[in-house]
Amino acid sequence: MEIGMVGLGRMGLNMSRRLLRAGHRVAGYNRAPNATAELEKDGGHGAASLGALVKALAAPRAVWLMIPSGKPVDDTIEALRELLDPGDLIVDGGNSNYRDSLRRGAGLREAGFAFADAGVSGGIWGLENGYCIMIGGAKPDVARLTPALDALSPQGYWRHVGAVGAGHFSKMVHNGIEYGMMQAYAEGFELLQASEFDYDLAQLSNLWNHGSVVRSWLLELAERAFADDPRMEKVRGYVEDSGEGRWTIHESVERGVATPVLAMALYSRFSSRDANAFRDRVLASLRNQFGGHAVKAAKP
């Protein structure tokens, strides 16, 4: 199939590459033209504007957004409404709040457009390993995307999780859980580091990934991080949050669902910004390993 990709950052460009490798046609637009040039090197069609992107696609079109949540998504959808034809499909694959997706889906449906919300996980490793995709939308709209979803995911393993909004709600909770898992690893490694034993934390991470009940991909990334920086001396323990952790806690309060581990993991990220604890340096390094998120260098 052919698909338009708006946003060629660390996720959007690699997703486009994976689609191209599977034989799909990708037209891409990015505000910074250097990313569009990268897409063209890999065989994609670079568009200089949203209008050019739409003209490069045959109707009925599918346009996938991989841009920051909030106003950028609203602005892009508003611009696309003036360019697309009724029946065209817009997919928001960024980390949007599911309530925004409900609103956008209703507005686009009224105007005759189709909309789907895709929670996408996989970070900078998705090109090689595939992306975990949780997609919400009407069955016919999701069915249209099946060839692309099969190409993007590991061995075609993606899921239609429900109506519009379900994709981003599940991704929100997914990221809330991720906060908790990372926090547990970080605190455990800090305790090991504080002990009287001179542990090789990369070696221990590797060991735990062979038969242990705490084995995981995050632990594989911890091994990589410790191999590169055994005492976390290169990175400052300043840990950002991307918004979904906050939304998860907000929803838990609204629904009366107790999520104390997830809440404390979020609050720990807030406290990291005033300290430089070993656990926070582990957290920052893990985020950099799986998602390419920026880290703050240790102060000289």
GROMACS .gro file of C-alpha atoms in nm:
model
  300
    1MET     CA    1   0.000   0.000   0.000
    2GLU     CA    2   0.101   0.365   0.001
    3ILE     CA    3   0.102   0.584   0.306
    4GLY     CA    4   0.189   0.942   0.391
    5MET     CA    5   0.410   1.000   0.694
    6VAL     CA    6   0.405   1.339   0.865
    7GLY     CA    7   0.695   1.375   1.109
    8LEU     CA    8   1.027   1.210   1.029
    9GLY     CA    9   1.191   1.218   1.370
   10ARG     CA   10   1.357   0.927   1.545
   11MET     CA   11   1.034   0.724   1.523
   12GLY     CA   12   0.869   0.845   1.203
   13LEU     CA   13   1.176   0.810   0.981
   14ASN     CA   14   1.256   0.458   1.097
   15MET     CA   15   0.892   0.354   1.062
   16SER     CA   16   0.902   0.486   0.706
   17ARG     CA   17   1.219   0.289   0.639
   18ARG     CA   18   1.061  -0.029   0.769
   19LEU     CA   19   0.759   0.024   0.544
   20LEU     CA   20   0.984   0.086   0.243
   21ARG     CA   21   1.181  -0.232   0.314
   22ALA     CA   22   0.853  -0.424   0.306
   23GLY     CA   23   0.776  -0.289  -0.040
   24HIS     CA   24   0.526  -0.017   0.051
   25ARG     CA   25   0.532   0.330  -0.100
   26VAL     CA   26   0.595   0.609   0.151
   27ALA     CA   27   0.561   0.981   0.093
   28GLY     CA   28   0.695   1.185   0.383
   29TYR     CA   29   0.686   1.543   0.506
   30ASN     CA   30   0.894   1.696   0.783
   31ARG     CA   31   0.939   2.060   0.881
   32ALA     CA   32   1.317   2.013   0.877
   33PRO     CA   33   1.411   1.921   0.518
   34ASN     CA   34   1.719   1.719   0.615
   35ALA     CA   35   1.492   1.437   0.739
   36THR     CA   36   1.300   1.442   0.411
   37ALA     CA   37   1.630   1.406   0.228
   38GLU     CA   38   1.711   1.102   0.442
   39LEU     CA   39   1.378   0.945   0.343
   40GLU     CA   40   1.453   1.004  -0.025
   41LYS     CA   41   1.791   0.831   0.014
   42ASP     CA   42   1.602   0.522   0.129
   43GLY     CA   43   1.363   0.528  -0.166
   44GLY     CA   44   1.077   0.732  -0.023
   45HIS     CA   45   0.910   1.032  -0.179
   46GLY     CA   46   0.997   1.357  -0.006
   47ALA     CA   47   0.730   1.626   0.009
   48ALA     CA   48   0.811   1.992   0.069
   49SER     CA   49   0.470   2.067   0.224
   50LEU     CA   50   0.154   1.900   0.349
   51GLY     CA   51  -0.013   1.995   0.022
   52ALA     CA   52   0.261   1.825  -0.178
   53LEU     CA   53   0.231   1.519   0.044
   54VAL     CA   54  -0.143   1.490  -0.020
   55LYS     CA   55  -0.094   1.535  -0.396
   56ALA     CA   56   0.163   1.254  -0.395
   57LEU     CA   57  -0.094   1.005  -0.261
   58ALA     CA   58  -0.378   0.842  -0.451
   59ALA     CA   59  -0.726   0.850  -0.296
   60PRO     CA   60  -0.845   0.709  -0.067
   61ARG     CA   61  -0.541   0.827   0.126
   62ALA     CA   62  -0.390   0.720   0.457
   63VAL     CA   63  -0.179   0.982   0.636
   64TRP     CA   64   0.008   0.879   0.952
   65LEU     CA   65   0.118   1.147   1.201
   66MET     CA   66   0.429   1.097   1.414
   67ILE     CA   67   0.453   1.441   1.576
   68PRO     CA   68   0.446   1.580   1.933
   69SER     CA   69   0.115   1.562   2.116
   70GLY     CA   70  -0.116   1.856   2.177
   71LYS     CA   71  -0.131   2.164   1.958
   72PRO     CA   72   0.101   2.029   1.683
   73VAL     CA   73  -0.144   1.744   1.620
   74ASP     CA   74  -0.448   1.972   1.623
   75ASP     CA   75  -0.280   2.219   1.386
   76THR     CA   76  -0.173   1.945   1.146
   77ILE     CA   77  -0.517   1.783   1.141
   78GLU     CA   78  -0.679   2.121   1.078
   79ALA     CA   79  -0.445   2.180   0.784
   80LEU     CA   80  -0.508   1.832   0.645
   81ARG     CA   81  -0.885   1.879   0.661
   82GLU     CA   82  -0.847   2.150   0.397
   83LEU     CA   83  -0.636   1.924   0.174
   84LEU     CA   84  -0.781   1.574   0.204
   85ASP     CA   85  -1.097   1.431   0.049
   86PRO     CA   86  -1.388   1.271   0.239
   87GLY     CA   87  -1.307   0.908   0.308
   88ASP     CA   88  -0.936   0.971   0.360
   89LEU     CA   89  -0.788   0.833   0.681
   90ILE     CA   90  -0.573   1.013   0.937
   91VAL     CA   91  -0.377   0.807   1.191
   92ASP     CA   92  -0.227   0.969   1.500
   93GLY     CA   93   0.065   0.746   1.597
   94GLY     CA   94   0.222   0.983   1.849
   95ASN     CA   95   0.181   0.985   2.225
   96SER     CA   96  -0.145   1.179   2.238
   97ASN     CA   97  -0.386   1.192   2.529
   98TYR     CA   98  -0.672   0.953   2.453
   99ARG     CA   99  -0.927   1.224   2.538
  100ASP     CA  100  -0.782   1.433   2.255
  101SER     CA  101  -0.815   1.132   2.027
  102LEU     CA  102  -1.182   1.094   2.118
  103ARG     CA  103  -1.240   1.460   2.035
  104ARG     CA  104  -1.044   1.449   1.711
  105GLY     CA  105  -1.209   1.128   1.599
  106ALA     CA  106  -1.557   1.270   1.651
  107GLY     CA  107  -1.477   1.592   1.468
  108LEU     CA  108  -1.321   1.416   1.171
  109ARG     CA  109  -1.605   1.166   1.147
  110GLU     CA  110  -1.855   1.453   1.129
  111ALA     CA  111  -1.655   1.603   0.843
  112GLY     CA  112  -1.648   1.273   0.653
  113PHE     CA  113  -1.294   1.167   0.734
  114ALA     CA  114  -1.175   0.848   0.903
  115PHE     CA  115  -0.948   0.851   1.210
  116ALA     CA  116  -0.748   0.594   1.405
  117ASP     CA  117  -0.523   0.632   1.708
  118ALA     CA  118  -0.216   0.412   1.730
  119GLY     CA  119  -0.011   0.361   2.043
  120VAL     CA  120   0.338   0.278   1.916
  121SER     CA  121   0.619   0.137   2.129
  122GLY     CA  122   0.962   0.030   2.020
  123GLY     CA  123   1.174   0.343   2.033
  124ILE     CA  124   1.493   0.364   1.833
  125TRP     CA  125   1.507  -0.017   1.812
  126GLY     CA  126   1.183  -0.047   1.618
  127LEU     CA  127   1.346  -0.040   1.275
  128GLU     CA  128   1.536  -0.359   1.355
  129ASN     CA  129   1.294  -0.534   1.590
  130GLY     CA  130   0.954  -0.402   1.482
  131TYR     CA  131   0.706  -0.184   1.667
  132CYS     CA  132   0.444  -0.288   1.920
  133ILE     CA  133   0.127  -0.124   1.790
  134MET     CA  134  -0.203  -0.088   1.978
  135ILE     CA  135  -0.454   0.070   1.740
  136GLY     CA  136  -0.800   0.208   1.806
  137GLY     CA  137  -1.059   0.282   1.542
  138ALA     CA  138  -1.348   0.146   1.340
  139LYS     CA  139  -1.289  -0.204   1.200
  140PRO     CA  140  -1.302  -0.097   0.831
  141ASP     CA  141  -1.049   0.181   0.893
  142VAL     CA  142  -0.808  -0.049   1.075
  143ALA     CA  143  -0.853  -0.311   0.802
  144ARG     CA  144  -0.731  -0.057   0.546
  145LEU     CA  145  -0.409  -0.023   0.742
  146THR     CA  146  -0.343  -0.395   0.784
  147PRO     CA  147  -0.063  -0.422   0.522
  148ALA     CA  148   0.126  -0.133   0.685
  149LEU     CA  149   0.063  -0.262   1.037
  150ASP     CA  150   0.187  -0.608   0.937
  151ALA     CA  151   0.508  -0.453   0.802
  152LEU     CA  152   0.569  -0.229   1.103
  153SER     CA  153   0.516  -0.489   1.375
  154PRO     CA  154   0.727  -0.793   1.467
  155GLN     CA  155   0.606  -1.080   1.247
  156GLY     CA  156   0.277  -0.900   1.189
  157TYR     CA  157   0.199  -0.903   1.562
  158TRP     CA  158  -0.015  -0.595   1.626
  159ARG     CA  159  -0.360  -0.562   1.781
  160HIS     CA  160  -0.682  -0.373   1.713
  161VAL     CA  161  -0.763  -0.293   2.076
  162GLY     CA  162  -1.098  -0.116   2.039
  163ALA     CA  163  -1.274   0.197   1.921
  164VAL     CA  164  -1.109   0.535   1.868
  165GLY     CA  165  -0.927   0.630   2.190
  166ALA     CA  166  -0.846   0.273   2.291
  167GLY     CA  167  -0.508   0.281   2.120
  168HIS     CA  168  -0.380   0.582   2.309
  169PHE     CA  169  -0.540   0.477   2.639
  170SER     CA  170  -0.357   0.143   2.627
  171LYS     CA  171  -0.030   0.315   2.531
  172MET     CA  172  -0.075   0.557   2.822
  173VAL     CA  173  -0.107   0.270   3.070
  174HIS     CA  174   0.178   0.086   2.898
  175ASN     CA  175   0.406   0.383   2.964
  176GLY     CA  176   0.282   0.414   3.322
  177ILE     CA  177   0.383   0.051   3.379
  178GLU     CA  178   0.716   0.122   3.211
  179TYR     CA  179   0.780   0.398   3.468
  180GLY     CA  180   0.724   0.151   3.751
  181MET     CA  181   0.945  -0.121   3.602
  182MET     CA  182   1.230   0.118   3.536
  183GLN     CA  183   1.203   0.263   3.887
  184ALA     CA  184   1.226  -0.083   4.045
  185TYR     CA  185   1.540  -0.169   3.847
  186ALA     CA  186   1.697   0.170   3.924
  187GLU     CA  187   1.638   0.143   4.298
  188GLY     CA  188   1.767  -0.215   4.309
  189PHE     CA  189   2.084  -0.124   4.126
  190GLU     CA  190   2.136   0.171   4.358
  191LEU     CA  191   2.120  -0.064   4.657
  192LEU     CA  192   2.372  -0.297   4.493
  193GLN     CA  193   2.599   0.000   4.420
  194ALA     CA  194   2.575   0.115   4.785
  195SER     CA  195   2.672  -0.225   4.927
  196GLU     CA  196   3.019  -0.329   5.043
  197PHE     CA  197   3.047  -0.567   4.746
  198ASP     CA  198   3.212  -0.454   4.424
  199TYR     CA  199   2.947  -0.578   4.184
  200ASP     CA  200   2.995  -0.576   3.810
  201LEU     CA  201   2.645  -0.448   3.733
  202ALA     CA  202   2.667  -0.525   3.361
  203GLN     CA  203   2.758  -0.885   3.445
  204LEU     CA  204   2.480  -0.910   3.702
  205SER     CA  205   2.227  -0.770   3.455
  206ASN     CA  206   2.336  -1.031   3.203
  207LEU     CA  207   2.303  -1.307   3.461
  208TRP     CA  208   1.952  -1.200   3.562
  209ASN     CA  209   1.844  -1.221   3.200
  210HIS     CA  210   1.914  -1.594   3.195
  211GLY     CA  211   1.642  -1.778   3.381
  212SER     CA  212   1.557  -1.511   3.639
  213VAL     CA  213   1.197  -1.402   3.698
  214VAL     CA  214   1.306  -1.037   3.654
  215ARG     CA  215   1.452  -1.087   3.305
  216SER     CA  216   1.338  -0.834   3.044
  217TRP     CA  217   1.442  -0.618   2.751
  218LEU     CA  218   1.491  -0.328   2.993
  219LEU     CA  219   1.744  -0.542   3.177
  220GLU     CA  220   1.925  -0.607   2.849
  221LEU     CA  221   1.944  -0.231   2.801
  222ALA     CA  222   2.070  -0.190   3.158
  223GLU     CA  223   2.352  -0.432   3.075
  224ARG     CA  224   2.443  -0.218   2.773
  225ALA     CA  225   2.431   0.101   2.978
  226PHE     CA  226   2.651  -0.043   3.257
  227ALA     CA  227   2.899  -0.183   3.004
  228ASP     CA  228   2.937   0.167   2.861
  229ASP     CA  229   2.938   0.351   3.195
  230PRO     CA  230   2.981   0.112   3.491
  231ARG     CA  231   2.931   0.376   3.763
  232MET     CA  232   2.697   0.605   3.567
  233GLU     CA  233   2.955   0.882   3.577
  234LYS     CA  234   2.888   1.021   3.229
  235VAL     CA  235   2.524   1.108   3.279
  236ARG     CA  236   2.341   1.336   3.518
  237GLY     CA  237   2.050   1.182   3.708
  238TYR     CA  238   1.791   1.419   3.563
  239VAL     CA  239   1.490   1.221   3.443
  240GLU     CA  240   1.224   1.375   3.221
  241ASP     CA  241   0.867   1.248   3.192
  242SER     CA  242   0.689   1.245   2.857
  243GLY     CA  243   0.338   1.319   2.986
  244GLU     CA  244   0.184   0.975   2.974
  245GLY     CA  245   0.294   0.893   3.328
  246ARG     CA  246   0.105   1.200   3.449
  247TRP     CA  247  -0.201   1.109   3.243
  248THR     CA  248  -0.197   0.756   3.385
  249ILE     CA  249  -0.204   0.885   3.741
  250HIS     CA  250  -0.476   1.137   3.654
  251GLU     CA  251  -0.692   0.858   3.511
  252SER     CA  252  -0.631   0.638   3.815
  253VAL     CA  253  -0.755   0.920   4.040
  254GLU     CA  254  -1.057   0.986   3.816
  255ARG     CA  255  -1.152   0.617   3.816
  256GLY     CA  256  -1.064   0.540   4.177
  257VAL     CA  257  -0.804   0.278   4.081
  258ALA     CA  258  -0.507   0.250   4.318
  259THR     CA  259  -0.173   0.274   4.135
  260PRO     CA  260   0.077   0.354   4.413
  261VAL     CA  261   0.383   0.208   4.238
  262LEU     CA  262   0.315   0.401   3.919
  263ALA     CA  263   0.250   0.721   4.116
  264MET     CA  264   0.570   0.695   4.316
  265ALA     CA  265   0.768   0.623   3.999
  266LEU     CA  266   0.637   0.947   3.850
  267TYR     CA  267   0.709   1.146   4.166
  268SER     CA  268   1.060   1.003   4.176
  269ARG     CA  269   1.120   1.153   3.833
  270PHE     CA  270   1.016   1.491   3.967
  271SER     CA  271   1.257   1.459   4.261
  272SER     CA  272   1.542   1.357   4.028
  273ARG     CA  273   1.558   1.712   3.898
  274ASP     CA  274   1.695   1.839   4.229
  275ALA     CA  275   1.945   1.560   4.294
  276ASN     CA  276   2.189   1.329   4.117
  277ALA     CA  277   2.126   0.991   4.276
  278PHE     CA  278   2.269   0.674   4.120
  279ARG     CA  279   1.917   0.535   4.063
  280ASP     CA  280   1.826   0.846   3.864
  281ARG     CA  281   2.137   0.811   3.650
  282VAL     CA  282   2.028   0.452   3.580
  283LEU     CA  283   1.679   0.577   3.485
  284ALA     CA  284   1.817   0.844   3.255
  285SER     CA  285   2.047   0.591   3.088
  286LEU     CA  286   1.764   0.341   3.036
  287ARG     CA  287   1.548   0.606   2.866
  288ASN     CA  288   1.839   0.690   2.639
  289GLN     CA  289   1.900   0.323   2.557
  290PHE     CA  290   1.547   0.233   2.449
  291GLY     CA  291   1.415   0.560   2.312
  292GLY     CA  292   1.714   0.773   2.225
  293HIS     CA  293   1.586   1.029   2.476
  294ALA     CA  294   1.835   1.304   2.547
  295VAL     CA  295   2.037   1.285   2.868
  296LYS     CA  296   2.211   1.562   3.057
  297ALA     CA  297   2.587   1.518   3.078
  298ALA     CA  298   2.743   1.489   3.421
  299LYS     CA  299   2.876   1.816   3.554
  300PRO     CA  300   3.256   1.839   3.537
   0.00000   0.00000   0.00000
